[in-house]
DNA sequence: CTTTCATGTTTGTATATGCAAATGATTAAT
DNA sequence: ATTAATCATTTGCATATACAAACATGAAAG
């Protein structure tokens, strides 16, 4: 293998961002009917499982910066998919009925996404890779 | 494991983007002395190994969109790290001497980056994960 | 109680990135 | 040789995302 290829294959920063770009493309295509970028759907999912969640906690679960979460929630609020309730310095986030409906559709799109990448990468391989990435994120976050 | 956790652990789109965000943070911190975002350094590296490369080929190697590559190259040109030579419909990209110098420093930062994430994730694990991500990207790109 | 401190959220600003449309240049077809 | 088709690059526009500074609220200390 050439030196160039070795560097491209070996650097986890590079392989990770590249792979994320590729997966994002696939996810966007799969979710396009929902008219929301994939991350929003994950946000909705988290709120679904944690009604009344605070933004801080949302950030932690999604690994996004607080500013990002503010903007995401604002957009979803504008579309009436979530509501914000201000409780002192915190704000609590809950799904609206439309939000619940979007979540249901999202669940189905998710299965389509799983099927698509499993067909390309293999089911075993995908599950395994996903698990590793999850663990690795947890470790990186603990160290910063 | 809760249903929520299972969804967060199992979805390769989500685990991949999350991990990429985390790695980007680490890489940016490691490379901050170079005053260029990590991807630019990879671009420089590729030009280093392929003097006179066309943008098309750059895009392929980096898995970025042509528009992104135009902007990246423009920025690097403005900083006099690369030169563009127009040859008909193609443009050929080459490192300047400053570009070469930046590359040398980058090589060293790269080792630091490797050391940092290896310390957190394990050396074996990191190499392995990187290899898998690389393979997976190749497969995804072939299918689109 | 009021001042200081800590914590959560929002806003300002900047950048990476993509898609689609426009431009420019080479090649093929009549 | 002019027109049509093809291909590479660029530009316009939109969005995700981050950091740092500002803001707002609640808690602690005097």
Short mmCIF file of C-alpha atoms (C1' of nucleotides) in Angstrom, two decimals:
data_model
loop_
_atom_site.label_atom_id
_atom_site.label_comp_id
_atom_site.label_asym_id
_atom_site.label_seq_id
_atom_site.Cartn_x
_atom_site.Cartn_y
_atom_site.Cartn_z
CA UNK A 1 0.00 0.00 0.00
CA UNK A 2 1.31 3.46 -0.88
CA UNK A 3 2.24 5.92 1.84
CA UNK A 4 -0.65 8.10 0.75
CA UNK A 5 -3.16 5.31 1.01
CA UNK A 6 -1.81 4.29 4.33
CA UNK A 7 -2.31 7.75 5.74
CA UNK A 8 -5.83 7.89 4.35
CA UNK A 9 -6.73 4.49 5.72
CA UNK A 10 -5.06 4.86 9.05
CA UNK A 11 -6.25 8.21 10.29
CA UNK A 12 -9.37 7.78 12.29
CA UNK A 13 -10.32 11.43 12.01
CA UNK A 14 -10.30 11.23 8.27
CA UNK A 15 -11.98 7.86 7.84
CA UNK A 16 -14.61 8.84 10.36
CA UNK A 17 -15.58 12.14 8.76
CA UNK A 18 -15.57 10.63 5.34
CA UNK A 19 -17.78 7.78 6.42
CA UNK A 20 -20.11 10.16 8.21
CA UNK A 21 -20.49 12.21 5.04
CA UNK A 22 -21.37 9.08 3.10
CA UNK A 23 -23.86 7.87 5.69
CA UNK A 24 -25.43 11.30 5.91
CA UNK A 25 -26.03 11.28 2.19
CA UNK A 26 -27.74 7.91 2.46
CA UNK A 27 -29.79 8.99 5.47
CA UNK A 28 -30.89 12.24 3.85
CA UNK A 29 -32.07 10.39 0.82
CA UNK A 30 -33.94 7.86 2.93
CA UNK A 31 -35.62 10.45 5.12
CA UNK A 32 -36.34 13.03 2.46
CA UNK A 33 -40.08 12.38 2.62
CA UNK A 34 -40.04 13.62 6.22
CA UNK A 35 -38.71 16.98 5.06
CA UNK A 36 -36.35 17.21 8.01
CA UNK A 37 -32.63 16.60 8.16
CA UNK A 38 -31.79 13.30 9.88
CA UNK A 39 -30.50 14.83 13.08
CA UNK A 40 -33.84 16.47 13.76
CA UNK A 41 -35.48 13.11 13.63
CA UNK A 42 -33.09 11.81 16.24
CA UNK A 43 -33.84 14.79 18.37
CA UNK A 44 -37.53 14.01 18.07
CA UNK A 45 -36.85 10.43 18.98
CA UNK A 46 -35.03 11.43 22.12
CA UNK A 47 -37.82 13.74 23.18
CA UNK A 48 -40.26 10.93 22.51
CA UNK A 49 -38.48 8.74 25.03
CA UNK A 50 -37.84 11.58 27.47
CA UNK A 51 -40.85 13.88 27.53
CA UNK A 52 -40.02 17.16 29.24
CA UNK A 53 -36.31 16.73 28.75
CA UNK A 54 -34.04 19.74 29.30
CA UNK A 55 -31.82 21.01 26.53
CA UNK A 56 -28.70 20.26 28.45
CA UNK A 57 -29.60 16.62 28.55
CA UNK A 58 -30.54 16.63 24.90
CA UNK A 59 -27.10 17.97 24.04
CA UNK A 60 -25.47 15.25 26.02
CA UNK A 61 -27.46 12.50 24.40
CA UNK A 62 -26.95 13.82 20.89
CA UNK A 63 -23.40 15.07 21.45
CA UNK A 64 -24.19 18.45 20.01
CA UNK A 65 -23.32 21.91 21.30
CA UNK A 66 -25.95 23.86 23.24
CA UNK A 67 -26.19 26.49 20.53
CA UNK A 68 -26.98 23.82 17.99
CA UNK A 69 -29.68 22.40 20.17
CA UNK A 70 -31.29 25.80 20.66
CA UNK A 71 -31.52 26.29 16.93
CA UNK A 72 -32.82 22.80 16.29
CA UNK A 73 -35.48 23.10 18.93
CA UNK A 74 -36.49 26.52 17.64
CA UNK A 75 -36.99 25.15 14.18
CA UNK A 76 -39.01 22.22 15.45
CA UNK A 77 -41.06 24.54 17.62
CA UNK A 78 -41.79 26.75 14.63
CA UNK A 79 -43.09 23.68 12.84
CA UNK A 80 -45.17 22.80 15.86
CA UNK A 81 -43.50 19.44 16.40
CA UNK A 82 -42.29 20.21 19.92
CA UNK A 83 -43.15 22.69 22.64
CA UNK A 84 -40.84 24.52 24.98
CA UNK A 85 -41.84 25.18 28.56
CA UNK A 86 -39.69 27.62 30.42
CA UNK A 87 -39.03 26.68 34.02
CA UNK A 88 -36.58 29.15 35.45
CA UNK A 89 -33.22 28.74 33.83
CA UNK A 90 -34.19 25.44 32.28
CA UNK A 91 -36.49 24.80 29.38
CA UNK A 92 -38.40 21.60 29.05
CA UNK A 93 -39.16 20.07 25.70
CA UNK A 94 -42.09 17.89 24.78
CA UNK A 95 -43.54 16.45 21.59
CA UNK A 96 -46.78 17.77 20.18
CA UNK A 97 -49.24 15.44 18.51
CA UNK A 98 -47.75 16.25 15.12
CA UNK A 99 -44.37 15.49 16.63
CA UNK A 100 -45.62 12.07 17.68
CA UNK A 101 -46.89 11.48 14.17
CA UNK A 102 -43.54 12.43 12.68
CA UNK A 103 -41.87 10.04 15.06
CA UNK A 104 -44.04 7.17 13.90
CA UNK A 105 -43.15 7.77 10.29
CA UNK A 106 -39.54 8.14 11.26
CA UNK A 107 -39.50 4.72 12.87
CA UNK A 108 -40.44 3.22 9.55
CA UNK A 109 -37.89 5.23 7.59
CA UNK A 110 -35.28 4.06 10.06
CA UNK A 111 -35.99 0.46 9.18
CA UNK A 112 -35.59 1.34 5.53
CA UNK A 113 -32.26 2.98 6.30
CA UNK A 114 -31.08 -0.07 8.22
CA UNK A 115 -32.06 -2.29 5.34
CA UNK A 116 -30.25 -0.11 2.83
CA UNK A 117 -26.93 0.02 4.51
CA UNK A 118 -27.12 -3.57 5.62
CA UNK A 119 -27.54 -4.57 2.01
CA UNK A 120 -24.37 -2.74 1.10
CA UNK A 121 -22.20 -3.37 4.14
CA UNK A 122 -23.64 -6.56 5.53
CA UNK A 123 -25.89 -6.80 8.52
CA UNK A 124 -23.35 -8.24 10.90
CA UNK A 125 -20.69 -5.76 9.88
CA UNK A 126 -23.04 -2.80 10.27
CA UNK A 127 -24.26 -3.74 13.71
CA UNK A 128 -20.76 -4.34 14.85
CA UNK A 129 -19.40 -1.10 13.44
CA UNK A 130 -22.21 0.87 14.96
CA UNK A 131 -21.59 -0.63 18.36
CA UNK A 132 -17.90 0.20 18.16
CA UNK A 133 -18.56 3.76 17.12
CA UNK A 134 -20.92 4.17 20.02
CA UNK A 135 -18.42 2.88 22.53
CA UNK A 136 -15.68 4.99 21.05
CA UNK A 137 -17.80 8.14 21.34
CA UNK A 138 -18.53 7.43 24.95
CA UNK A 139 -14.83 7.08 25.67
CA UNK A 140 -13.88 10.22 23.78
CA UNK A 141 -16.53 12.19 25.60
CA UNK A 142 -15.39 10.94 28.96
CA UNK A 143 -11.93 12.21 28.19
CA UNK A 144 -13.01 15.78 27.41
CA UNK B 1 -30.88 -1.99 27.24
CA UNK B 2 -33.75 0.48 26.80
CA UNK B 3 -35.41 0.89 23.45
CA UNK B 4 -34.01 4.40 23.27
CA UNK B 5 -30.48 3.28 23.87
CA UNK B 6 -30.86 0.51 21.41
CA UNK B 7 -31.89 2.91 18.69
CA UNK B 8 -29.01 5.23 19.52
CA UNK B 9 -26.49 2.40 19.53
CA UNK B 10 -27.78 0.58 16.53
CA UNK B 11 -28.18 3.29 13.94
CA UNK B 12 -25.02 3.60 11.95
CA UNK B 13 -25.92 7.04 10.66
CA UNK B 14 -26.24 8.36 14.13
CA UNK B 15 -23.24 6.66 15.71
CA UNK B 16 -21.11 7.67 12.74
CA UNK B 17 -21.97 11.36 12.78
CA UNK B 18 -21.64 11.53 16.49
CA UNK B 19 -18.27 9.88 16.43
CA UNK B 20 -17.14 12.14 13.59
CA UNK B 21 -18.11 15.20 15.64
CA UNK B 22 -16.08 13.92 18.55
CA UNK B 23 -13.05 13.09 16.43
CA UNK B 24 -13.24 16.45 14.69
CA UNK B 25 -13.10 18.19 18.00
CA UNK B 26 -9.99 16.24 18.94
CA UNK B 27 -8.38 16.84 15.56
CA UNK B 28 -9.10 20.56 15.62
CA UNK B 29 -7.53 20.87 19.00
CA UNK B 30 -4.50 18.90 17.89
CA UNK B 31 -3.98 20.86 14.71
CA UNK B 32 -4.83 24.29 16.02
CA UNK B 33 -1.23 25.45 15.76
CA UNK B 34 -1.46 25.00 12.00
CA UNK B 35 -4.31 27.49 11.83
CA UNK B 36 -6.18 25.40 9.29
CA UNK B 37 -9.15 23.10 9.77
CA UNK B 38 -8.18 19.43 9.60
CA UNK B 39 -9.70 18.78 6.20
CA UNK B 40 -7.45 21.38 4.59
CA UNK B 41 -4.46 19.53 5.89
CA UNK B 42 -5.68 16.34 4.29
CA UNK B 43 -6.17 18.18 1.07
CA UNK B 44 -2.59 19.41 1.28
CA UNK B 45 -1.43 15.90 1.96
CA UNK B 46 -3.17 14.58 -1.11
CA UNK B 47 -1.68 17.29 -3.27
CA UNK B 48 1.70 16.49 -1.80
CA UNK B 49 1.43 12.91 -3.01
CA UNK B 50 -0.20 13.89 -6.31
CA UNK B 51 1.37 17.07 -7.60
CA UNK B 52 -0.68 18.60 -10.40
CA UNK B 53 -3.81 16.72 -9.39
CA UNK B 54 -7.15 17.83 -10.86
CA UNK B 55 -9.99 18.88 -8.63
CA UNK B 56 -12.17 16.06 -9.78
CA UNK B 57 -9.67 13.56 -8.50
CA UNK B 58 -9.25 15.48 -5.26
CA UNK B 59 -12.98 15.27 -4.68
CA UNK B 60 -12.92 11.57 -5.23
CA UNK B 61 -10.08 10.99 -2.84
CA UNK B 62 -11.53 13.18 -0.12
CA UNK B 63 -15.17 12.27 -0.77
CA UNK B 64 -16.20 15.90 -0.87
CA UNK B 65 -18.44 17.72 -3.33
CA UNK B 66 -16.83 19.71 -6.16
CA UNK B 67 -18.12 22.97 -4.75
CA UNK B 68 -16.44 22.24 -1.45
CA UNK B 69 -13.19 21.52 -3.17
CA UNK B 70 -13.31 24.75 -5.15
CA UNK B 71 -13.71 26.72 -1.97
CA UNK B 72 -11.00 24.85 -0.13
CA UNK B 73 -8.54 25.27 -2.93
CA UNK B 74 -9.39 28.96 -3.22
CA UNK B 75 -8.67 29.49 0.42
CA UNK B 76 -5.39 27.62 0.24
CA UNK B 77 -4.45 29.56 -2.88
CA UNK B 78 -5.14 32.82 -1.13
CA UNK B 79 -2.76 31.72 1.62
CA UNK B 80 -0.21 30.79 -1.01
CA UNK B 81 -0.05 27.16 0.03
CA UNK B 82 -1.11 25.78 -3.36
CA UNK B 83 -1.21 27.07 -6.92
CA UNK B 84 -3.85 26.50 -9.54
CA UNK B 85 -2.88 26.08 -13.17
CA UNK B 86 -5.70 26.25 -15.64
CA UNK B 87 -5.46 23.76 -18.49
CA UNK B 88 -8.62 23.98 -20.54
CA UNK B 89 -11.55 22.67 -18.58
CA UNK B 90 -9.29 21.18 -15.92
CA UNK B 91 -7.30 22.93 -13.25
CA UNK B 92 -4.17 21.43 -11.84
CA UNK B 93 -3.18 21.90 -8.26
CA UNK B 94 0.32 21.92 -6.84
CA UNK B 95 1.92 22.74 -3.51
CA UNK B 96 4.00 25.85 -3.09
CA UNK B 97 7.07 25.82 -0.88
CA UNK B 98 5.02 27.11 2.03
CA UNK B 99 2.58 24.33 1.29
CA UNK B 100 5.36 21.80 1.60
CA UNK B 101 6.38 23.32 4.89
CA UNK B 102 2.84 23.11 6.20
CA UNK B 103 2.74 19.50 5.17
CA UNK B 104 5.87 18.71 7.17
CA UNK B 105 4.43 20.21 10.28
CA UNK B 106 1.16 18.42 9.64
CA UNK B 107 2.90 15.06 9.54
CA UNK B 108 4.07 15.64 13.06
CA UNK B 109 0.71 16.82 14.30
CA UNK B 110 -0.78 13.69 12.78
CA UNK B 111 1.42 11.53 14.96
CA UNK B 112 0.27 13.48 17.97
CA UNK B 113 -3.33 12.92 16.95
CA UNK B 114 -2.74 9.19 16.53
CA UNK B 115 -1.15 9.06 19.94
CA UNK B 116 -4.02 10.92 21.54
CA UNK B 117 -6.83 8.80 20.30
CA UNK B 118 -4.85 5.62 20.70
CA UNK B 119 -4.38 6.47 24.35
CA UNK B 120 -8.12 6.79 24.78
CA UNK B 121 -9.42 4.07 22.50
CA UNK B 122 -6.53 1.66 22.35
CA UNK B 123 -4.12 1.33 19.48
CA UNK B 124 -5.44 -1.95 18.15
CA UNK B 125 -9.03 -0.81 18.37
CA UNK B 126 -8.30 2.46 16.59
CA UNK B 127 -6.44 0.91 13.70
CA UNK B 128 -9.12 -1.63 13.28
CA UNK B 129 -11.96 0.85 13.43
CA UNK B 130 -10.25 3.09 10.93
CA UNK B 131 -9.76 0.26 8.50
CA UNK B 132 -13.40 -0.73 8.75
CA UNK B 133 -14.59 2.80 8.20
CA UNK B 134 -12.40 3.08 5.16
CA UNK B 135 -13.74 -0.13 3.64
CA UNK B 136 -17.27 0.85 4.41
CA UNK B 137 -16.86 4.20 2.69
CA UNK B 138 -15.52 2.54 -0.40
CA UNK B 139 -18.52 0.26 -0.52
CA UNK B 140 -21.01 3.04 0.04
CA UNK B 141 -19.43 5.12 -2.68
CA UNK B 142 -19.50 2.26 -5.13
CA UNK B 143 -23.20 1.94 -4.56
CA UNK B 144 -23.99 5.58 -5.35
"C1'" DC C 1 -30.94 41.03 51.65
"C1'" DT C 2 -27.61 41.99 48.32
"C1'" DT C 3 -23.59 40.65 45.99
"C1'" DT C 4 -21.09 36.95 43.89
"C1'" DC C 5 -20.95 32.61 41.66
"C1'" DA C 6 -22.55 28.77 38.98
"C1'" DT C 7 -25.41 26.96 35.53
"C1'" DG C 8 -28.60 26.78 31.35
"C1'" DT C 9 -30.00 29.03 27.29
"C1'" DT C 10 -29.68 32.15 23.52
"C1'" DT C 11 -27.46 35.11 20.03
"C1'" DG C 12 -23.55 36.70 17.08
"C1'" DT C 13 -20.42 35.14 14.06
"C1'" DA C 14 -17.78 31.88 11.38
"C1'" DT C 15 -16.98 27.64 8.79
"C1'" DA C 16 -17.75 23.15 6.37
"C1'" DT C 17 -20.49 21.19 3.43
"C1'" DG C 18 -23.95 20.05 -0.14
"C1'" DC C 19 -27.19 20.65 -4.19
"C1'" DA C 20 -28.53 22.84 -8.21
"C1'" DA C 21 -27.77 26.17 -11.66
"C1'" DA C 22 -24.41 28.74 -14.43
"C1'" DT C 23 -20.17 29.02 -16.83
"C1'" DG C 24 -16.40 27.58 -19.58
"C1'" DA C 25 -14.03 24.34 -22.48
"C1'" DT C 26 -13.43 20.05 -25.15
"C1'" DT C 27 -15.31 16.50 -28.09
"C1'" DA C 28 -18.77 14.46 -31.26
"C1'" DA C 29 -22.35 14.82 -34.88
"C1'" DT C 30 -24.38 16.73 -38.70
"C1'" DA D 1 -17.41 24.53 -39.40
"C1'" DT D 2 -21.28 25.22 -36.62
"C1'" DT D 3 -24.23 22.99 -33.37
"C1'" DA D 4 -25.04 19.70 -29.80
"C1'" DA D 5 -23.55 16.98 -26.10
"C1'" DT D 6 -20.33 16.22 -22.38
"C1'" DC D 7 -17.43 17.24 -18.67
"C1'" DA D 8 -14.87 20.22 -14.96
"C1'" DT D 9 -15.19 24.08 -12.31
"C1'" DT D 10 -17.41 27.84 -10.12
"C1'" DT D 11 -21.11 30.50 -7.91
"C1'" DG D 12 -25.60 31.13 -5.43
"C1'" DC D 13 -27.98 29.62 -1.85
"C1'" DA D 14 -29.12 26.80 2.17
"C1'" DT D 15 -28.05 24.22 6.39
"C1'" DA D 16 -25.50 21.94 10.30
"C1'" DT D 17 -22.48 22.91 13.44
"C1'" DA D 18 -19.19 25.12 16.70
"C1'" DC D 19 -17.14 28.66 19.88
"C1'" DA D 20 -17.42 32.59 22.54
"C1'" DA D 21 -19.94 36.21 24.49
"C1'" DA D 22 -24.26 37.78 26.37
"C1'" DC D 23 -28.19 36.95 29.05
"C1'" DA D 24 -31.15 35.05 32.59
"C1'" DT D 25 -32.04 32.53 36.54
"C1'" DG D 26 -31.21 30.15 40.78
"C1'" DA D 27 -27.87 29.14 44.69
"C1'" DA D 28 -24.39 30.43 48.12
"C1'" DA D 29 -21.80 33.69 51.02
"C1'" DG D 30 -21.16 37.64 53.41
#
